[in-house]
PDB file of C-alpha atoms in Angstrom:
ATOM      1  CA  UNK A  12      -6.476  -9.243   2.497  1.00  0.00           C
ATOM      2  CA  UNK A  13      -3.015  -8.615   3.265  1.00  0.00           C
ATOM      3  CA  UNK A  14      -1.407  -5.336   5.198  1.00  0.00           C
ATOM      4  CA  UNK A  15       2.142  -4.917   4.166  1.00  0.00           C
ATOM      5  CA  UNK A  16       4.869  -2.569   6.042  1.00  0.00           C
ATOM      6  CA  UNK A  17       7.314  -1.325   4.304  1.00  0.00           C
ATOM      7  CA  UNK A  18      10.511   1.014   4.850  1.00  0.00           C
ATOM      8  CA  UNK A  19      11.923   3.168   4.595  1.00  0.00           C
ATOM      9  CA  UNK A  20       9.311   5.310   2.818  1.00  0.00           C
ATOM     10  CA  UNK A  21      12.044   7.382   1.346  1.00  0.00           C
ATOM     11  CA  UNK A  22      15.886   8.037   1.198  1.00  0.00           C
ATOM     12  CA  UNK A  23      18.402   9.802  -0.261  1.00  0.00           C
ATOM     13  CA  UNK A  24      21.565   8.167  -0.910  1.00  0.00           C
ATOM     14  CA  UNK A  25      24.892   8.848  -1.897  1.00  0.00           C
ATOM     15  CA  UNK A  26      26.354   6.895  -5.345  1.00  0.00           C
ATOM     16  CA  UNK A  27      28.327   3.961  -4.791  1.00  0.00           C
ATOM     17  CA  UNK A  28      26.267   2.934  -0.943  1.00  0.00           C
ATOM     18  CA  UNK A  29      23.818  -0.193  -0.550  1.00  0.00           C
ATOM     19  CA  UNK A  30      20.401   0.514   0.633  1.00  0.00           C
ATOM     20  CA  UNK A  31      18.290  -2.035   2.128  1.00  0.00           C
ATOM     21  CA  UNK A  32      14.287  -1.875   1.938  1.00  0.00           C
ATOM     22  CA  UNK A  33      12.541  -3.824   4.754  1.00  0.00           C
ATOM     23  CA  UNK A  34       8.995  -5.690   3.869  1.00  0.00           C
ATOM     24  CA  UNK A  35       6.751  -6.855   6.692  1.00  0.00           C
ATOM     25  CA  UNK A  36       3.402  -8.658   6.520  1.00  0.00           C
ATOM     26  CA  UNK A  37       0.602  -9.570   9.023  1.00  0.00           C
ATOM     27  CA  UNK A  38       0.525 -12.915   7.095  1.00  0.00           C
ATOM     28  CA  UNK A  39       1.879 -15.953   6.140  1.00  0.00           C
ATOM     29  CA  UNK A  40       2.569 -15.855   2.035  1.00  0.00           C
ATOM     30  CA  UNK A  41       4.151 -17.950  -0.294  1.00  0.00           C
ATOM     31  CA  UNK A  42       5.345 -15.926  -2.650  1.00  0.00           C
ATOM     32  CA  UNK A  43       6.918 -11.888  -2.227  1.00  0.00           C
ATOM     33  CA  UNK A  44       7.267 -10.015  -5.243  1.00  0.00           C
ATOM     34  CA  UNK A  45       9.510  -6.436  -6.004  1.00  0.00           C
ATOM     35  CA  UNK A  46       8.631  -3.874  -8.154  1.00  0.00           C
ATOM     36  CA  UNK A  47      10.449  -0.803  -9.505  1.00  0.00           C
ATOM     37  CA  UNK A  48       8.232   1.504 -10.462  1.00  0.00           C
ATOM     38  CA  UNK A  49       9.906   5.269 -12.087  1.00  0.00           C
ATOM     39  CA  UNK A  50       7.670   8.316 -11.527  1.00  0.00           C
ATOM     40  CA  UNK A  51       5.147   7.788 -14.406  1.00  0.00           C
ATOM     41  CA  UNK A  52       5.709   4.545 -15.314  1.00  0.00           C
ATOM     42  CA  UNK A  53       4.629   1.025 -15.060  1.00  0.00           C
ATOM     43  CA  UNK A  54       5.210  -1.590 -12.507  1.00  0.00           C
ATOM     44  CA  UNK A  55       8.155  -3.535 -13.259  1.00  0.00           C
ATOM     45  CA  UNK A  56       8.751  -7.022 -11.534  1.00  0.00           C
ATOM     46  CA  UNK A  57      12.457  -7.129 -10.291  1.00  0.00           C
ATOM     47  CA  UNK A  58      12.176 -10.914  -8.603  1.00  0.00           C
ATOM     48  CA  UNK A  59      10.524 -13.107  -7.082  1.00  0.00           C
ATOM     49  CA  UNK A  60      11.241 -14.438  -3.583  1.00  0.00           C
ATOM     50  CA  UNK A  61      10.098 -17.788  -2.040  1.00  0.00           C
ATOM     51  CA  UNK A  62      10.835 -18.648   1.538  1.00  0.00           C
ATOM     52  CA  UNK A  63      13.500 -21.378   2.209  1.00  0.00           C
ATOM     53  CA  UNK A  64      14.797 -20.876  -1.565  1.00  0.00           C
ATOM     54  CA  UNK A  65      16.850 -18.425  -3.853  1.00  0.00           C
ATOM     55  CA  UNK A  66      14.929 -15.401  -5.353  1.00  0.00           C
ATOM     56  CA  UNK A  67      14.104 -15.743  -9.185  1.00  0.00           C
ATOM     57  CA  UNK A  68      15.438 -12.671 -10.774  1.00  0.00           C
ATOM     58  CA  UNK A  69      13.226 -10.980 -14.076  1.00  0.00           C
ATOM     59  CA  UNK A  70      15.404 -10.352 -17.242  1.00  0.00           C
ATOM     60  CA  UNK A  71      17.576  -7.327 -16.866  1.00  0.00           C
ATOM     61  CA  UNK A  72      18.164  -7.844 -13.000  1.00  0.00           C
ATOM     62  CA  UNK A  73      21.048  -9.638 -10.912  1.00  0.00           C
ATOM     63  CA  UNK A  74      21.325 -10.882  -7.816  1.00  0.00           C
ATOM     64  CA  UNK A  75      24.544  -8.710  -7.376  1.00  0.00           C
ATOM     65  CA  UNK A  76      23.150  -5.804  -7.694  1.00  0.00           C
ATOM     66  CA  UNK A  77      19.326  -6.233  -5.755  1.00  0.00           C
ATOM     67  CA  UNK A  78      19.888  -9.058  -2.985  1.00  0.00           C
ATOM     68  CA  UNK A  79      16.862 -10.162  -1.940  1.00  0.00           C
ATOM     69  CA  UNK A  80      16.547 -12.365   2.011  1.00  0.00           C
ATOM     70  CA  UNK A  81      13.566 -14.205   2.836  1.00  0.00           C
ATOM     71  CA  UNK A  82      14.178 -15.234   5.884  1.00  0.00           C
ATOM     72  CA  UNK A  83      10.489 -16.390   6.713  1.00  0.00           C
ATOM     73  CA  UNK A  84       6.885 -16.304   5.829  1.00  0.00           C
ATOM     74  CA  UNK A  85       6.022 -12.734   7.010  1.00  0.00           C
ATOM     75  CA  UNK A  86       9.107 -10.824   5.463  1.00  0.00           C
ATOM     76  CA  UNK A  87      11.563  -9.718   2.895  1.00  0.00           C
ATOM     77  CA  UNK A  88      14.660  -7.350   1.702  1.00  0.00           C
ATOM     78  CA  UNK A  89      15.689  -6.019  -0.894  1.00  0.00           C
ATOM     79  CA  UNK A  90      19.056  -4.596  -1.244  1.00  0.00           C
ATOM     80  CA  UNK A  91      19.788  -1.802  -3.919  1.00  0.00           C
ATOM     81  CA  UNK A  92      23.963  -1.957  -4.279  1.00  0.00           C
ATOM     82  CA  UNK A  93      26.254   0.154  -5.663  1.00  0.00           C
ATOM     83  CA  UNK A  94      23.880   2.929  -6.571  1.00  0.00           C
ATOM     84  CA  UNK A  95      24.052   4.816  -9.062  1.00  0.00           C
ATOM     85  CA  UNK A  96      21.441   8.046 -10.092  1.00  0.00           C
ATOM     86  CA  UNK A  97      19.931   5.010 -12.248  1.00  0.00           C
ATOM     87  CA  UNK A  98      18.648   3.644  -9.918  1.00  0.00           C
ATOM     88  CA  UNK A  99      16.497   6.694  -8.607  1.00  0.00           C
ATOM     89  CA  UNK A 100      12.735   4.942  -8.579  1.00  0.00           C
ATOM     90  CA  UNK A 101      10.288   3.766  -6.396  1.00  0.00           C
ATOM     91  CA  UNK A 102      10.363   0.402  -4.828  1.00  0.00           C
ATOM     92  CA  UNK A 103       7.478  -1.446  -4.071  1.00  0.00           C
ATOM     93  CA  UNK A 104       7.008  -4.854  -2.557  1.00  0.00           C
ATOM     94  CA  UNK A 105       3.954  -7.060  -3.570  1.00  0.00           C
ATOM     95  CA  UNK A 106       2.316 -10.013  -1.807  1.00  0.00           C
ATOM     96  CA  UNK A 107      -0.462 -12.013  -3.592  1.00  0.00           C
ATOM     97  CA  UNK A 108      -3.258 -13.324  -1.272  1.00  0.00           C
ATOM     98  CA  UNK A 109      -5.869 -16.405  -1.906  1.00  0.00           C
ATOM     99  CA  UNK A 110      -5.776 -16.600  -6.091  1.00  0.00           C
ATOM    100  CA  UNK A 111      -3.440 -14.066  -7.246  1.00  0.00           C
ATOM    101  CA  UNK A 112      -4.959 -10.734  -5.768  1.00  0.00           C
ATOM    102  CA  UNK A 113      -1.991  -8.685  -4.965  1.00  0.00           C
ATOM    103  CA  UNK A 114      -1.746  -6.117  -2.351  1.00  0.00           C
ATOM    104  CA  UNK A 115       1.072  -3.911  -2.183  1.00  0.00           C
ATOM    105  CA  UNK A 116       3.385  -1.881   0.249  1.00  0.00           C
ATOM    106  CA  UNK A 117       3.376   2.146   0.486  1.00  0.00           C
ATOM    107  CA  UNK A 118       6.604   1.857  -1.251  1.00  0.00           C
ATOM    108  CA  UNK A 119       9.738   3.520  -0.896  1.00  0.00           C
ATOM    109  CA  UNK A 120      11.007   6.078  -3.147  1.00  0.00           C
ATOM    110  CA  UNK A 121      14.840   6.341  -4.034  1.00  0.00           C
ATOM    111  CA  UNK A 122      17.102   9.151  -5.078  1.00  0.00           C
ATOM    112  CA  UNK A 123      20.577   8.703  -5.729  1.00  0.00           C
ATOM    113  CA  UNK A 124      22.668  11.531  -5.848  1.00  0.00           C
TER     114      UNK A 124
ATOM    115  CA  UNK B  18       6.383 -15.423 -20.837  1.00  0.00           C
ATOM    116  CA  UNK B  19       3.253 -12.630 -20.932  1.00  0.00           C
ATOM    117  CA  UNK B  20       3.085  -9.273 -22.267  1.00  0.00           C
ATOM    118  CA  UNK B  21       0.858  -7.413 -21.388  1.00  0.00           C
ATOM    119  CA  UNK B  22      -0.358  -4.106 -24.244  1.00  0.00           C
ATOM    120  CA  UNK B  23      -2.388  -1.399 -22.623  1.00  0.00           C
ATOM    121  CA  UNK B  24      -4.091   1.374 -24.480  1.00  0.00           C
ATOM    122  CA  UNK B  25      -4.530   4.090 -24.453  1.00  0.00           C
ATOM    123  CA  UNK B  26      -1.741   5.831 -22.266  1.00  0.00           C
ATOM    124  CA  UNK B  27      -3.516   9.042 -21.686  1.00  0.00           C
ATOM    125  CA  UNK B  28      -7.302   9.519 -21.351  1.00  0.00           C
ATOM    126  CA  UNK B  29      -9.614  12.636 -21.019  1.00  0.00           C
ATOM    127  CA  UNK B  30     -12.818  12.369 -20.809  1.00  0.00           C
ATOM    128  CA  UNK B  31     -16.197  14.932 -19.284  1.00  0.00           C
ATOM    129  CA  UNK B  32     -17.423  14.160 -16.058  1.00  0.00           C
ATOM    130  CA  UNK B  33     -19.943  12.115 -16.629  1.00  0.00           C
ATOM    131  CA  UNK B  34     -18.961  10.406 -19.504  1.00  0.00           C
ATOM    132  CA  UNK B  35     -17.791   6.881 -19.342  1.00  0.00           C
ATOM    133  CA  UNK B  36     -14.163   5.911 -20.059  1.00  0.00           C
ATOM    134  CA  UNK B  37     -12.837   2.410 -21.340  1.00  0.00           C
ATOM    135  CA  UNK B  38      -9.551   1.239 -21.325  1.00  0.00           C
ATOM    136  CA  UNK B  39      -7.948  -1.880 -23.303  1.00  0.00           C
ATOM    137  CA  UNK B  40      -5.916  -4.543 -22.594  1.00  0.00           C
ATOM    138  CA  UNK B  41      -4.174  -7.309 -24.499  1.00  0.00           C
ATOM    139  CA  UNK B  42      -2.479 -10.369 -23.393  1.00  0.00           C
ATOM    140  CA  UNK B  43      -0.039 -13.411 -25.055  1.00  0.00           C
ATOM    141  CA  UNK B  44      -0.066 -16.055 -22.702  1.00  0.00           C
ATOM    142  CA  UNK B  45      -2.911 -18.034 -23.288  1.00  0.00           C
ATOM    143  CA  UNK B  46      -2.716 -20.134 -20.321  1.00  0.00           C
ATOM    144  CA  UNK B  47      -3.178 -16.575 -17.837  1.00  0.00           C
ATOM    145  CA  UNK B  48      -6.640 -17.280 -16.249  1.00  0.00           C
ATOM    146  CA  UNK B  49      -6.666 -13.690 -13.409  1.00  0.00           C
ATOM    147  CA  UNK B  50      -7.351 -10.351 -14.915  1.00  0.00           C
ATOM    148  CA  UNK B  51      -7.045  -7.419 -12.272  1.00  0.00           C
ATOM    149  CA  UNK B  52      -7.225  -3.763 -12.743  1.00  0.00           C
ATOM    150  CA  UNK B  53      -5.267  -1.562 -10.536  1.00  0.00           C
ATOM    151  CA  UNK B  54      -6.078   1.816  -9.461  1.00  0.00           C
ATOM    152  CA  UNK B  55      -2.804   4.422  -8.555  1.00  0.00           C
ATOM    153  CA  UNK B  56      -4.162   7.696  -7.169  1.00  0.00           C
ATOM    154  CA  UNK B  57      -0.501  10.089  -7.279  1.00  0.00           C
ATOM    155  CA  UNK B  58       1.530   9.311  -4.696  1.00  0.00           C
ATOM    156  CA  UNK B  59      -0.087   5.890  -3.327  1.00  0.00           C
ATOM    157  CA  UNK B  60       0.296   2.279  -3.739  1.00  0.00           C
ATOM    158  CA  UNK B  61      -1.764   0.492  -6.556  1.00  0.00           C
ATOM    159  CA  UNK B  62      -4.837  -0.898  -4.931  1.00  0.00           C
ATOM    160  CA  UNK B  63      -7.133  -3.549  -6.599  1.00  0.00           C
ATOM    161  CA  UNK B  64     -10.444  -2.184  -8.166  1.00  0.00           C
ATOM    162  CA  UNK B  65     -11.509  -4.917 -10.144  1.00  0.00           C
ATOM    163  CA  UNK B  66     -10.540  -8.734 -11.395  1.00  0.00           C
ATOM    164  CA  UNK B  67     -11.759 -11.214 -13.810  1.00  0.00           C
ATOM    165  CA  UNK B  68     -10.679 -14.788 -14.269  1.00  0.00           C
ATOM    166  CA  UNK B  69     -11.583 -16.859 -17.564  1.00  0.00           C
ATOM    167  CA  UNK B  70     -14.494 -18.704 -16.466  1.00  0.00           C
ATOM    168  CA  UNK B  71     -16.554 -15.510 -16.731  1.00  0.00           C
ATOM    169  CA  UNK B  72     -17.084 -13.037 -19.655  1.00  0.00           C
ATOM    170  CA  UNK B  73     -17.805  -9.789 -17.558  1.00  0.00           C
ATOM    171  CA  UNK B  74     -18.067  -8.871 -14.018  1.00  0.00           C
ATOM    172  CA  UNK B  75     -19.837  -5.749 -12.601  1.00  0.00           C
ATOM    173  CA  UNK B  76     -19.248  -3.259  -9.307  1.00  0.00           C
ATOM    174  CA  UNK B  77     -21.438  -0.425  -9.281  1.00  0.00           C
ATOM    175  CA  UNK B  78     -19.791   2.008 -11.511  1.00  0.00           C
ATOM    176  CA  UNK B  79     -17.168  -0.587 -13.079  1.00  0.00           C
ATOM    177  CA  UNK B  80     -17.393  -3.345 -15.281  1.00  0.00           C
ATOM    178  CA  UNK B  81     -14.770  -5.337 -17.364  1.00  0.00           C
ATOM    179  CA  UNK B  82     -15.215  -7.781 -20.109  1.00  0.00           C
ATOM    180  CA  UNK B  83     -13.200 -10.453 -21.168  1.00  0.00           C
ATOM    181  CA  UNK B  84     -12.747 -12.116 -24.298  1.00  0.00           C
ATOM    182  CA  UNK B  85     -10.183 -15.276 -23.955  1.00  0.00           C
ATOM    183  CA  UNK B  86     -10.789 -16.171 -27.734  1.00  0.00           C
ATOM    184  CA  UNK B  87      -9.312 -13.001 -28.938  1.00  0.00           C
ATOM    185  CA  UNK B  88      -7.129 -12.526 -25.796  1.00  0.00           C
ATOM    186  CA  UNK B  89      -8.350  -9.307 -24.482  1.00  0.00           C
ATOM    187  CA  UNK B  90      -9.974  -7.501 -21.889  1.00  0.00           C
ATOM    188  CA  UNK B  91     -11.380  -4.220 -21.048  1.00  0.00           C
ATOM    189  CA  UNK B  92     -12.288  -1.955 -17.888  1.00  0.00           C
ATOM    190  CA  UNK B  93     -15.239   0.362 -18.334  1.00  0.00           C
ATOM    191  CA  UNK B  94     -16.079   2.798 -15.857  1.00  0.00           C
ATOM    192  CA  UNK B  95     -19.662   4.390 -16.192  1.00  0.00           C
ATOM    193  CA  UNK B  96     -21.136   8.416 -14.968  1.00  0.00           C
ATOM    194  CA  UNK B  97     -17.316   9.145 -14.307  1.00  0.00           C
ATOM    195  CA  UNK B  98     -16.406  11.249 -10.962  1.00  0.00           C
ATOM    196  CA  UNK B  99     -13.348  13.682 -10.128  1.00  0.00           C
ATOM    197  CA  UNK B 100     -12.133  11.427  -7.692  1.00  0.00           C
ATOM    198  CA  UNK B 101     -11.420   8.577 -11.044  1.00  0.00           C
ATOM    199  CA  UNK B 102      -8.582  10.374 -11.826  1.00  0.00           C
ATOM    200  CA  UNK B 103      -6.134   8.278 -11.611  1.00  0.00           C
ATOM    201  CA  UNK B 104      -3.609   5.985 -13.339  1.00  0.00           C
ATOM    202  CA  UNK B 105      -4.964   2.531 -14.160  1.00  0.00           C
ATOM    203  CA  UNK B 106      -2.897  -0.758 -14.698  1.00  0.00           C
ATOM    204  CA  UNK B 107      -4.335  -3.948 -16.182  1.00  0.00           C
ATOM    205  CA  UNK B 108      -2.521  -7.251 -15.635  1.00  0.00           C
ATOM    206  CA  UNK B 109      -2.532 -10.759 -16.135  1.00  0.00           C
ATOM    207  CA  UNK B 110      -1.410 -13.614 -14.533  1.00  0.00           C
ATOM    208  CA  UNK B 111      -1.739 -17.496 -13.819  1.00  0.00           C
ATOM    209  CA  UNK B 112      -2.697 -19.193 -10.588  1.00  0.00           C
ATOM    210  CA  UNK B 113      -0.240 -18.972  -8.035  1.00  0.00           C
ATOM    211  CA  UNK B 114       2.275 -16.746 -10.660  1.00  0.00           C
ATOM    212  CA  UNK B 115       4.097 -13.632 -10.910  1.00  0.00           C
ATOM    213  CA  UNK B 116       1.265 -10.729 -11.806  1.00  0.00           C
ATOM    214  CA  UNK B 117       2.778  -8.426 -15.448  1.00  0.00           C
ATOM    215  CA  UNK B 118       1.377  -5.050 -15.948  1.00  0.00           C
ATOM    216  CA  UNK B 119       0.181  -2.960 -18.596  1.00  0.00           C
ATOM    217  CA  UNK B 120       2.319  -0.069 -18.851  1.00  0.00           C
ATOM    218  CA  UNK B 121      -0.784   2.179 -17.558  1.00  0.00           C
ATOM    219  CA  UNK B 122      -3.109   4.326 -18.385  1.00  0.00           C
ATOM    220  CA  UNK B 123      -3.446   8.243 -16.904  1.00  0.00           C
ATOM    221  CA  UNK B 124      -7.404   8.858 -17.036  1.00  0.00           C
ATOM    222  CA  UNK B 125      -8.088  12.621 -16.361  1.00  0.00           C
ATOM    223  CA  UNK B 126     -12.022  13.900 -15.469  1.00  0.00           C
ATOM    224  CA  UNK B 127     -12.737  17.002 -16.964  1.00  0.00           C
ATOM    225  CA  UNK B 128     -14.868  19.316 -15.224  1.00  0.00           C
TER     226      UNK B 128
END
């Protein structure tokens, strides 16, 4: 199993500002994964982000608007720029443990006003 | 790259009763199956997988079936509590790939 720390567990954020969402794990992984998830709805994959390589971004997302660093084995960011109310969700970060299982942070939920 | 169909979106069903909810999937090379549990307010948390070398797998109270021919799999959840209520996501993946989710399904015990 995996325990995953993530934060901030919620903000509210003025249009136009950057907000950076921390991901910590007791473990070594491979791969990190970021979700959006909107009250209600399904997971959505944003990227994918490797250690020691660029993050592979899902159709409909950019690297300019959610930077993702993985700086090492144990964490990730993800950066939310330029908000706008759009992008009022909840933002999860995903770590998959011996053959795919997937364990997931507390997530942190996003309004833009 | 996968797609994942769940059905249905909403369920209702007496406590008791047993529920079952359906997935599809495209990519015929996915070989890991998991269900996902969200209580409101939480994290999804793993209830259940499958991977193709098996047909079914059991825990206590929940089952789910897989049928790689047809490309689809199933969670079934037998003498149904309060505490099921939940939203349930199916998903599919390959070894060592990203994980896509069914778009969920909201399963509500009736007293």
């Amino acid at each position: 199993s995996a325990v995953i720390s993530q934060k901030p567990s919620r903000d509210i954020c003025q249009r136009g500002t950057s907000l950076t969402i921390q991901c910590q794990v007791d473990s070594q992984v491979t791969m990190m994964f970021w979700y959006r998830q909107q009250p209600g709805q399904s997971l959505t994959l944003i990227a994918t982000a490797n250690q020691g390589s660029e993050a592979t971004y899902e159709s409909g997302f950019v690297i300019d608007k959610f930077p993702i660093s993985r700086p090492n084995l144990t964490f990730s960011t993800l950066t939310v720029s330029n908000m706008s109310p759009e992008d009022s969700s909840i933002y999860l970060c995903s770590v998959e443990v011996g053959v795919s299982e997937a364990f997931f942070g507390q997530g942190t939920r996003l309004t833009v006003v | 790259g996968e797609n994942v169909e769940q059905h249905p979106s909403t369920l209702s069903v007496q406590e008791g009763d047993s529920a079952v909810i359906k997935c599809t999937y495209s990519d015929s090379a996915s070989n890991y199956f998991p269900w996902y549990k969200q209580e409101l307010g939480k994290r999804p948390q793993l209830i259940i997988d499958i991977r193709s070398n098996v047909g079914e797998k059991k825990d206590q109270r929940i089952a789910v079936t897989l049928n790689k021919t047809a490309k689809h799999f199933s969670l079934h959840i037998t003498e149904t509590q309060p505490e099921d209520s939940a939203v349930y996501f199916c998903a599919a993946s390959r070894r060592d790939d990203k994980i896509i989710f069914g778009k969920g399904t909201r399963l509500h015990i009736l007293p």
